[in-house]
Amino acid sequence: MFVIGDHIVHPMHGAGIIENIVSRRISGDERDYYVLKLPAGDMVVMVPVDGCENIGVRPVISHDEAVGILDSFPKIEVNMTQNWNKRYRENMDKIKSGNLLEVGEVVKGLMCRDLERGLSTGERKMLHSAKQILISELVIALDTDYDQVEQKLSAAI
């Protein structure tokens, strides 16, 4: 169980800080929720305490792990299928995995594809979401700001 002030990661929204733990009655059932404040976009997400494990909520990676991910980003091999539908599904599975290296693969692959051919609206949205997930966790783990991490990722392409 996490406590107020912990840094955690929601696999589909990114990293944030638990600002509060509240109880809400929904459909007659009272449940506890973490109120997670995400640094990017000042978004707030409520995550059910008893569903965290099923969702894939986890603690933020360490500073050393974050440095390792940034260092490995330029070396990530980009192998994306040409079939848009299959590529979209594969990328979504990587994002949902919660594995930051797999999210990094999606970010790098879509950034490269954008430079080469441009992206469809769906893939542009996916790139935006994947970058937010990746960068939000790196920002917290490295105690830096969003723009610095985004610049490092762009320079690695």
Short mmCIF file of N, CA and C in Angstrom, two decimals:
data_model
loop_
_atom_site.label_atom_id
_atom_site.label_comp_id
_atom_site.label_asym_id
_atom_site.label_seq_id
_atom_site.Cartn_x
_atom_site.Cartn_y
_atom_site.Cartn_z
N MET A 1 0.84 -1.19 0.00
CA MET A 1 0.00 0.00 0.00
C MET A 1 0.88 1.24 0.00
N PHE A 2 0.49 2.20 -0.79
CA PHE A 2 1.23 3.45 -0.89
C PHE A 2 0.66 4.46 0.11
N VAL A 3 1.42 5.52 0.36
CA VAL A 3 0.99 6.57 1.29
C VAL A 3 1.07 7.93 0.59
N ILE A 4 0.43 8.91 1.18
CA ILE A 4 0.45 10.27 0.64
C ILE A 4 1.90 10.72 0.52
N GLY A 5 2.24 11.28 -0.65
CA GLY A 5 3.60 11.74 -0.91
C GLY A 5 4.43 10.77 -1.73
N ASP A 6 3.97 9.52 -1.86
CA ASP A 6 4.71 8.53 -2.67
C ASP A 6 4.63 8.89 -4.14
N HIS A 7 5.69 8.58 -4.86
CA HIS A 7 5.73 8.73 -6.32
C HIS A 7 5.39 7.37 -6.92
N ILE A 8 4.32 7.34 -7.71
CA ILE A 8 3.90 6.08 -8.33
C ILE A 8 3.64 6.30 -9.82
N VAL A 9 3.52 5.18 -10.54
CA VAL A 9 3.29 5.22 -11.97
C VAL A 9 2.02 4.45 -12.31
N HIS A 10 1.14 5.11 -13.06
CA HIS A 10 -0.02 4.44 -13.65
C HIS A 10 0.37 4.13 -15.09
N PRO A 11 0.29 2.88 -15.53
CA PRO A 11 0.81 2.51 -16.85
C PRO A 11 0.22 3.30 -18.03
N MET A 12 -1.01 3.79 -17.91
CA MET A 12 -1.61 4.50 -19.03
C MET A 12 -1.61 6.02 -18.87
N HIS A 13 -1.19 6.51 -17.72
CA HIS A 13 -1.21 7.96 -17.49
C HIS A 13 0.16 8.53 -17.13
N GLY A 14 1.06 7.69 -16.67
CA GLY A 14 2.39 8.16 -16.31
C GLY A 14 2.58 8.29 -14.82
N ALA A 15 3.65 9.00 -14.45
CA ALA A 15 4.05 9.11 -13.05
C ALA A 15 3.45 10.34 -12.40
N GLY A 16 3.24 10.20 -11.11
CA GLY A 16 2.73 11.32 -10.33
C GLY A 16 2.95 11.11 -8.85
N ILE A 17 2.40 12.02 -8.09
CA ILE A 17 2.56 12.01 -6.64
C ILE A 17 1.18 11.80 -6.01
N ILE A 18 1.11 10.91 -5.03
CA ILE A 18 -0.15 10.70 -4.33
C ILE A 18 -0.38 11.91 -3.43
N GLU A 19 -1.42 12.68 -3.76
CA GLU A 19 -1.74 13.88 -2.99
C GLU A 19 -2.69 13.59 -1.84
N ASN A 20 -3.51 12.54 -1.99
CA ASN A 20 -4.51 12.26 -0.99
C ASN A 20 -5.01 10.84 -1.17
N ILE A 21 -5.65 10.32 -0.15
CA ILE A 21 -6.36 9.04 -0.23
C ILE A 21 -7.78 9.35 0.25
N VAL A 22 -8.76 9.10 -0.63
CA VAL A 22 -10.14 9.45 -0.33
C VAL A 22 -11.04 8.23 -0.46
N SER A 23 -12.19 8.29 0.20
CA SER A 23 -13.21 7.25 0.07
C SER A 23 -14.35 7.81 -0.77
N ARG A 24 -14.84 6.99 -1.69
CA ARG A 24 -15.96 7.38 -2.55
C ARG A 24 -16.95 6.22 -2.61
N ARG A 25 -18.23 6.57 -2.64
CA ARG A 25 -19.28 5.56 -2.80
C ARG A 25 -19.71 5.59 -4.26
N ILE A 26 -19.48 4.49 -4.95
CA ILE A 26 -19.86 4.36 -6.36
C ILE A 26 -20.67 3.09 -6.51
N SER A 27 -21.86 3.23 -7.07
CA SER A 27 -22.78 2.09 -7.25
C SER A 27 -23.03 1.35 -5.94
N GLY A 28 -23.12 2.09 -4.86
CA GLY A 28 -23.41 1.48 -3.56
C GLY A 28 -22.22 0.92 -2.82
N ASP A 29 -21.07 0.82 -3.48
CA ASP A 29 -19.87 0.29 -2.84
C ASP A 29 -18.94 1.43 -2.47
N GLU A 30 -18.44 1.42 -1.24
CA GLU A 30 -17.48 2.42 -0.82
C GLU A 30 -16.07 1.86 -1.01
N ARG A 31 -15.24 2.65 -1.71
CA ARG A 31 -13.87 2.23 -1.99
C ARG A 31 -12.92 3.38 -1.70
N ASP A 32 -11.68 3.01 -1.40
CA ASP A 32 -10.63 4.01 -1.21
C ASP A 32 -9.91 4.23 -2.54
N TYR A 33 -9.52 5.48 -2.79
CA TYR A 33 -8.83 5.86 -4.02
C TYR A 33 -7.60 6.69 -3.70
N TYR A 34 -6.53 6.44 -4.46
CA TYR A 34 -5.38 7.34 -4.43
C TYR A 34 -5.71 8.51 -5.36
N VAL A 35 -5.47 9.71 -4.89
CA VAL A 35 -5.60 10.88 -5.76
C VAL A 35 -4.19 11.18 -6.25
N LEU A 36 -3.95 10.88 -7.52
CA LEU A 36 -2.62 10.97 -8.13
C LEU A 36 -2.54 12.24 -8.97
N LYS A 37 -1.62 13.14 -8.61
CA LYS A 37 -1.41 14.38 -9.36
C LYS A 37 -0.25 14.15 -10.31
N LEU A 38 -0.54 14.31 -11.61
CA LEU A 38 0.48 14.12 -12.65
C LEU A 38 1.11 15.47 -12.98
N PRO A 39 2.44 15.52 -13.07
CA PRO A 39 3.10 16.80 -13.33
C PRO A 39 2.82 17.38 -14.71
N ALA A 40 2.67 16.53 -15.70
CA ALA A 40 2.44 17.01 -17.07
C ALA A 40 0.95 17.32 -17.24
N GLY A 41 0.66 18.56 -17.53
CA GLY A 41 -0.72 18.94 -17.80
C GLY A 41 -1.57 19.13 -16.56
N ASP A 42 -1.00 19.07 -15.39
CA ASP A 42 -1.75 19.24 -14.13
C ASP A 42 -3.00 18.37 -14.06
N MET A 43 -2.87 17.13 -14.52
CA MET A 43 -3.98 16.19 -14.51
C MET A 43 -4.03 15.48 -13.16
N VAL A 44 -5.25 15.15 -12.73
CA VAL A 44 -5.45 14.38 -11.50
C VAL A 44 -6.18 13.10 -11.86
N VAL A 45 -5.67 11.96 -11.38
CA VAL A 45 -6.25 10.65 -11.65
C VAL A 45 -6.59 10.00 -10.31
N MET A 46 -7.78 9.42 -10.23
CA MET A 46 -8.14 8.66 -9.04
C MET A 46 -7.99 7.18 -9.34
N VAL A 47 -7.17 6.51 -8.54
CA VAL A 47 -6.86 5.10 -8.75
C VAL A 47 -7.38 4.31 -7.56
N PRO A 48 -8.23 3.28 -7.80
CA PRO A 48 -8.72 2.48 -6.67
C PRO A 48 -7.58 1.76 -5.96
N VAL A 49 -7.53 1.92 -4.65
CA VAL A 49 -6.46 1.32 -3.85
C VAL A 49 -6.42 -0.19 -4.03
N ASP A 50 -7.60 -0.83 -4.01
CA ASP A 50 -7.63 -2.29 -4.09
C ASP A 50 -7.42 -2.82 -5.51
N GLY A 51 -7.34 -1.95 -6.50
CA GLY A 51 -7.14 -2.40 -7.88
C GLY A 51 -5.77 -2.07 -8.45
N CYS A 52 -4.90 -1.51 -7.62
CA CYS A 52 -3.59 -1.05 -8.10
C CYS A 52 -2.77 -2.17 -8.74
N GLU A 53 -2.75 -3.31 -8.11
CA GLU A 53 -1.93 -4.40 -8.62
C GLU A 53 -2.45 -4.88 -9.98
N ASN A 54 -3.77 -4.98 -10.12
CA ASN A 54 -4.36 -5.41 -11.39
C ASN A 54 -4.11 -4.41 -12.50
N ILE A 55 -4.13 -3.13 -12.17
CA ILE A 55 -3.92 -2.08 -13.16
C ILE A 55 -2.45 -2.02 -13.57
N GLY A 56 -1.55 -2.35 -12.65
CA GLY A 56 -0.12 -2.28 -12.94
C GLY A 56 0.55 -1.06 -12.33
N VAL A 57 -0.10 -0.45 -11.34
CA VAL A 57 0.50 0.69 -10.65
C VAL A 57 1.73 0.20 -9.90
N ARG A 58 2.81 0.99 -9.97
CA ARG A 58 4.07 0.60 -9.35
C ARG A 58 4.82 1.85 -8.90
N PRO A 59 5.85 1.67 -8.07
CA PRO A 59 6.66 2.84 -7.67
C PRO A 59 7.47 3.36 -8.86
N VAL A 60 7.85 4.63 -8.81
CA VAL A 60 8.69 5.24 -9.83
C VAL A 60 10.07 4.58 -9.78
N ILE A 61 10.71 4.44 -10.95
CA ILE A 61 12.04 3.85 -11.02
C ILE A 61 13.05 4.73 -10.27
N SER A 62 14.20 4.15 -9.97
CA SER A 62 15.25 4.88 -9.26
C SER A 62 15.96 5.85 -10.20
N HIS A 63 16.74 6.74 -9.62
CA HIS A 63 17.53 7.70 -10.39
C HIS A 63 18.48 6.96 -11.34
N ASP A 64 19.16 5.93 -10.84
CA ASP A 64 20.11 5.17 -11.67
C ASP A 64 19.41 4.47 -12.83
N GLU A 65 18.22 3.91 -12.57
CA GLU A 65 17.47 3.26 -13.65
C GLU A 65 17.06 4.28 -14.71
N ALA A 66 16.67 5.47 -14.27
CA ALA A 66 16.28 6.54 -15.21
C ALA A 66 17.46 6.96 -16.07
N VAL A 67 18.62 7.10 -15.45
CA VAL A 67 19.83 7.44 -16.21
C VAL A 67 20.12 6.35 -17.24
N GLY A 68 19.96 5.10 -16.83
CA GLY A 68 20.18 3.96 -17.74
C GLY A 68 19.22 3.98 -18.93
N ILE A 69 17.98 4.34 -18.68
CA ILE A 69 17.01 4.40 -19.77
C ILE A 69 17.36 5.53 -20.73
N LEU A 70 17.72 6.69 -20.20
CA LEU A 70 18.11 7.80 -21.08
C LEU A 70 19.36 7.45 -21.88
N ASP A 71 20.31 6.77 -21.23
CA ASP A 71 21.54 6.36 -21.93
C ASP A 71 21.26 5.33 -23.01
N SER A 72 20.27 4.45 -22.78
CA SER A 72 19.99 3.38 -23.74
C SER A 72 19.06 3.84 -24.86
N PHE A 73 18.41 4.98 -24.70
CA PHE A 73 17.45 5.45 -25.70
C PHE A 73 18.05 5.57 -27.11
N PRO A 74 19.26 6.13 -27.26
CA PRO A 74 19.82 6.21 -28.62
C PRO A 74 20.09 4.85 -29.25
N LYS A 75 20.27 3.81 -28.42
CA LYS A 75 20.62 2.47 -28.92
C LYS A 75 19.40 1.62 -29.23
N ILE A 76 18.20 2.11 -28.92
CA ILE A 76 16.99 1.32 -29.15
C ILE A 76 16.80 1.10 -30.65
N GLU A 77 16.65 -0.17 -31.01
CA GLU A 77 16.40 -0.55 -32.41
C GLU A 77 14.93 -0.32 -32.73
N VAL A 78 14.66 0.32 -33.85
CA VAL A 78 13.29 0.59 -34.26
C VAL A 78 12.90 -0.38 -35.36
N ASN A 79 12.01 -1.31 -35.04
CA ASN A 79 11.50 -2.28 -36.01
C ASN A 79 9.99 -2.27 -35.95
N MET A 80 9.37 -1.43 -36.77
CA MET A 80 7.92 -1.34 -36.77
C MET A 80 7.38 -1.92 -38.07
N THR A 81 6.31 -2.68 -37.93
CA THR A 81 5.65 -3.25 -39.10
C THR A 81 5.04 -2.15 -39.96
N GLN A 82 4.89 -2.43 -41.24
CA GLN A 82 4.30 -1.45 -42.17
C GLN A 82 2.78 -1.40 -42.04
N ASN A 83 2.19 -2.49 -41.56
CA ASN A 83 0.74 -2.56 -41.40
C ASN A 83 0.32 -1.67 -40.24
N TRP A 84 -0.43 -0.60 -40.54
CA TRP A 84 -0.80 0.39 -39.53
C TRP A 84 -1.55 -0.23 -38.37
N ASN A 85 -2.51 -1.08 -38.66
CA ASN A 85 -3.35 -1.68 -37.62
C ASN A 85 -2.52 -2.55 -36.67
N LYS A 86 -1.67 -3.38 -37.23
CA LYS A 86 -0.83 -4.25 -36.43
C LYS A 86 0.18 -3.43 -35.61
N ARG A 87 0.77 -2.42 -36.25
CA ARG A 87 1.73 -1.55 -35.57
C ARG A 87 1.06 -0.84 -34.39
N TYR A 88 -0.16 -0.35 -34.58
CA TYR A 88 -0.88 0.35 -33.53
C TYR A 88 -1.13 -0.60 -32.34
N ARG A 89 -1.58 -1.82 -32.62
CA ARG A 89 -1.84 -2.80 -31.56
C ARG A 89 -0.56 -3.15 -30.80
N GLU A 90 0.52 -3.40 -31.55
CA GLU A 90 1.80 -3.73 -30.90
C GLU A 90 2.27 -2.59 -30.02
N ASN A 91 2.16 -1.37 -30.51
CA ASN A 91 2.58 -0.22 -29.73
C ASN A 91 1.71 -0.05 -28.48
N MET A 92 0.41 -0.25 -28.62
CA MET A 92 -0.49 -0.13 -27.47
C MET A 92 -0.17 -1.18 -26.42
N ASP A 93 0.15 -2.40 -26.85
CA ASP A 93 0.54 -3.45 -25.90
C ASP A 93 1.80 -3.06 -25.14
N LYS A 94 2.77 -2.45 -25.83
CA LYS A 94 4.00 -2.01 -25.17
C LYS A 94 3.72 -0.92 -24.16
N ILE A 95 2.85 0.00 -24.50
CA ILE A 95 2.51 1.08 -23.57
C ILE A 95 1.81 0.51 -22.34
N LYS A 96 0.85 -0.39 -22.56
CA LYS A 96 0.09 -0.97 -21.45
C LYS A 96 0.95 -1.84 -20.54
N SER A 97 2.09 -2.32 -21.06
CA SER A 97 2.95 -3.20 -20.26
C SER A 97 3.49 -2.51 -19.02
N GLY A 98 3.63 -1.19 -19.08
CA GLY A 98 4.20 -0.46 -17.96
C GLY A 98 5.71 -0.49 -17.93
N ASN A 99 6.32 -1.24 -18.86
CA ASN A 99 7.78 -1.34 -18.94
C ASN A 99 8.30 -0.09 -19.65
N LEU A 100 9.09 0.70 -18.95
CA LEU A 100 9.53 1.99 -19.49
C LEU A 100 10.40 1.85 -20.73
N LEU A 101 11.18 0.77 -20.83
CA LEU A 101 11.97 0.56 -22.04
C LEU A 101 11.07 0.29 -23.25
N GLU A 102 9.98 -0.45 -23.04
CA GLU A 102 9.05 -0.71 -24.13
C GLU A 102 8.32 0.57 -24.53
N VAL A 103 7.99 1.40 -23.56
CA VAL A 103 7.38 2.70 -23.88
C VAL A 103 8.38 3.54 -24.66
N GLY A 104 9.66 3.45 -24.27
CA GLY A 104 10.72 4.16 -25.00
C GLY A 104 10.82 3.69 -26.44
N GLU A 105 10.63 2.39 -26.67
CA GLU A 105 10.65 1.85 -28.05
C GLU A 105 9.53 2.49 -28.87
N VAL A 106 8.35 2.61 -28.26
CA VAL A 106 7.21 3.21 -28.96
C VAL A 106 7.52 4.67 -29.28
N VAL A 107 8.04 5.40 -28.29
CA VAL A 107 8.35 6.82 -28.49
C VAL A 107 9.37 6.99 -29.60
N LYS A 108 10.46 6.24 -29.53
CA LYS A 108 11.50 6.39 -30.54
C LYS A 108 10.99 5.98 -31.92
N GLY A 109 10.27 4.86 -31.98
CA GLY A 109 9.75 4.39 -33.26
C GLY A 109 8.82 5.40 -33.91
N LEU A 110 7.92 5.96 -33.12
CA LEU A 110 6.97 6.93 -33.68
C LEU A 110 7.65 8.26 -34.00
N MET A 111 8.65 8.65 -33.21
CA MET A 111 9.38 9.88 -33.53
C MET A 111 10.13 9.72 -34.85
N CYS A 112 10.77 8.57 -35.04
CA CYS A 112 11.49 8.32 -36.29
C CYS A 112 10.53 8.27 -37.47
N ARG A 113 9.41 7.59 -37.27
CA ARG A 113 8.41 7.48 -38.34
C ARG A 113 7.86 8.86 -38.69
N ASP A 114 7.67 9.70 -37.69
CA ASP A 114 7.17 11.05 -37.93
C ASP A 114 8.15 11.85 -38.78
N LEU A 115 9.45 11.67 -38.50
CA LEU A 115 10.46 12.38 -39.28
C LEU A 115 10.51 11.88 -40.73
N GLU A 116 10.32 10.57 -40.91
CA GLU A 116 10.42 9.97 -42.24
C GLU A 116 9.17 10.18 -43.09
N ARG A 117 8.01 9.91 -42.52
CA ARG A 117 6.78 9.89 -43.31
C ARG A 117 5.65 10.73 -42.74
N GLY A 118 5.77 11.13 -41.50
CA GLY A 118 4.65 11.77 -40.83
C GLY A 118 3.78 10.71 -40.17
N LEU A 119 2.91 11.14 -39.29
CA LEU A 119 2.05 10.22 -38.55
C LEU A 119 0.59 10.52 -38.81
N SER A 120 -0.22 9.47 -38.72
CA SER A 120 -1.66 9.65 -38.77
C SER A 120 -2.10 10.30 -37.47
N THR A 121 -3.33 10.76 -37.42
CA THR A 121 -3.85 11.39 -36.21
C THR A 121 -3.79 10.42 -35.02
N GLY A 122 -4.16 9.16 -35.24
CA GLY A 122 -4.13 8.17 -34.17
C GLY A 122 -2.73 7.94 -33.64
N GLU A 123 -1.76 7.83 -34.53
CA GLU A 123 -0.39 7.60 -34.08
C GLU A 123 0.20 8.87 -33.45
N ARG A 124 -0.23 10.03 -33.91
CA ARG A 124 0.24 11.28 -33.29
C ARG A 124 -0.24 11.35 -31.84
N LYS A 125 -1.50 10.96 -31.61
CA LYS A 125 -2.04 10.92 -30.25
C LYS A 125 -1.29 9.90 -29.41
N MET A 126 -1.00 8.74 -30.01
CA MET A 126 -0.28 7.70 -29.30
C MET A 126 1.12 8.19 -28.93
N LEU A 127 1.81 8.86 -29.84
CA LEU A 127 3.13 9.40 -29.55
C LEU A 127 3.06 10.39 -28.39
N HIS A 128 2.07 11.26 -28.43
CA HIS A 128 1.91 12.24 -27.35
C HIS A 128 1.71 11.54 -26.00
N SER A 129 0.85 10.53 -25.96
CA SER A 129 0.59 9.79 -24.72
C SER A 129 1.83 9.04 -24.25
N ALA A 130 2.49 8.35 -25.17
CA ALA A 130 3.69 7.58 -24.80
C ALA A 130 4.80 8.49 -24.29
N LYS A 131 4.98 9.64 -24.94
CA LYS A 131 5.99 10.59 -24.47
C LYS A 131 5.65 11.10 -23.07
N GLN A 132 4.38 11.37 -22.84
CA GLN A 132 3.95 11.86 -21.53
C GLN A 132 4.23 10.81 -20.46
N ILE A 133 3.94 9.55 -20.77
CA ILE A 133 4.18 8.46 -19.82
C ILE A 133 5.67 8.33 -19.53
N LEU A 134 6.48 8.30 -20.57
CA LEU A 134 7.93 8.15 -20.43
C LEU A 134 8.54 9.36 -19.71
N ILE A 135 8.24 10.53 -20.20
CA ILE A 135 8.88 11.73 -19.66
C ILE A 135 8.44 12.01 -18.24
N SER A 136 7.16 11.78 -17.92
CA SER A 136 6.69 12.07 -16.56
C SER A 136 7.46 11.25 -15.52
N GLU A 137 7.75 10.00 -15.84
CA GLU A 137 8.49 9.17 -14.89
C GLU A 137 9.96 9.59 -14.81
N LEU A 138 10.55 9.90 -15.96
CA LEU A 138 11.94 10.34 -15.95
C LEU A 138 12.11 11.67 -15.22
N VAL A 139 11.14 12.56 -15.36
CA VAL A 139 11.18 13.86 -14.67
C VAL A 139 11.23 13.65 -13.16
N ILE A 140 10.37 12.78 -12.65
CA ILE A 140 10.33 12.53 -11.21
C ILE A 140 11.58 11.79 -10.75
N ALA A 141 11.99 10.77 -11.48
CA ALA A 141 13.15 9.96 -11.07
C ALA A 141 14.44 10.77 -11.11
N LEU A 142 14.56 11.68 -12.08
CA LEU A 142 15.78 12.47 -12.23
C LEU A 142 15.70 13.83 -11.54
N ASP A 143 14.52 14.15 -11.01
CA ASP A 143 14.28 15.45 -10.36
C ASP A 143 14.70 16.59 -11.28
N THR A 144 14.13 16.59 -12.47
CA THR A 144 14.44 17.60 -13.48
C THR A 144 13.12 18.11 -14.06
N ASP A 145 13.18 18.84 -15.17
CA ASP A 145 11.93 19.33 -15.75
C ASP A 145 11.64 18.66 -17.09
N TYR A 146 10.39 18.78 -17.50
CA TYR A 146 9.87 18.12 -18.69
C TYR A 146 10.66 18.48 -19.94
N ASP A 147 10.92 19.77 -20.13
CA ASP A 147 11.60 20.24 -21.34
C ASP A 147 13.00 19.65 -21.49
N GLN A 148 13.74 19.53 -20.38
CA GLN A 148 15.09 18.97 -20.45
C GLN A 148 15.06 17.52 -20.92
N VAL A 149 14.16 16.74 -20.36
CA VAL A 149 14.07 15.32 -20.74
C VAL A 149 13.62 15.22 -22.19
N GLU A 150 12.65 16.02 -22.60
CA GLU A 150 12.17 15.97 -23.98
C GLU A 150 13.28 16.34 -24.96
N GLN A 151 14.11 17.30 -24.61
CA GLN A 151 15.24 17.69 -25.46
C GLN A 151 16.24 16.55 -25.59
N LYS A 152 16.52 15.86 -24.47
CA LYS A 152 17.45 14.74 -24.51
C LYS A 152 16.93 13.62 -25.41
N LEU A 153 15.64 13.34 -25.34
CA LEU A 153 15.05 12.30 -26.19
C LEU A 153 15.11 12.70 -27.66
N SER A 154 14.80 13.96 -27.94
CA SER A 154 14.83 14.43 -29.34
C SER A 154 16.25 14.40 -29.88
N ALA A 155 17.22 14.75 -29.06
CA ALA A 155 18.63 14.74 -29.49
C ALA A 155 19.10 13.32 -29.77
N ALA A 156 18.50 12.34 -29.14
CA ALA A 156 18.91 10.94 -29.31
C ALA A 156 18.41 10.33 -30.61
N ILE A 157 17.52 11.02 -31.30
CA ILE A 157 16.99 10.52 -32.57
C ILE A 157 18.01 10.84 -33.62
#
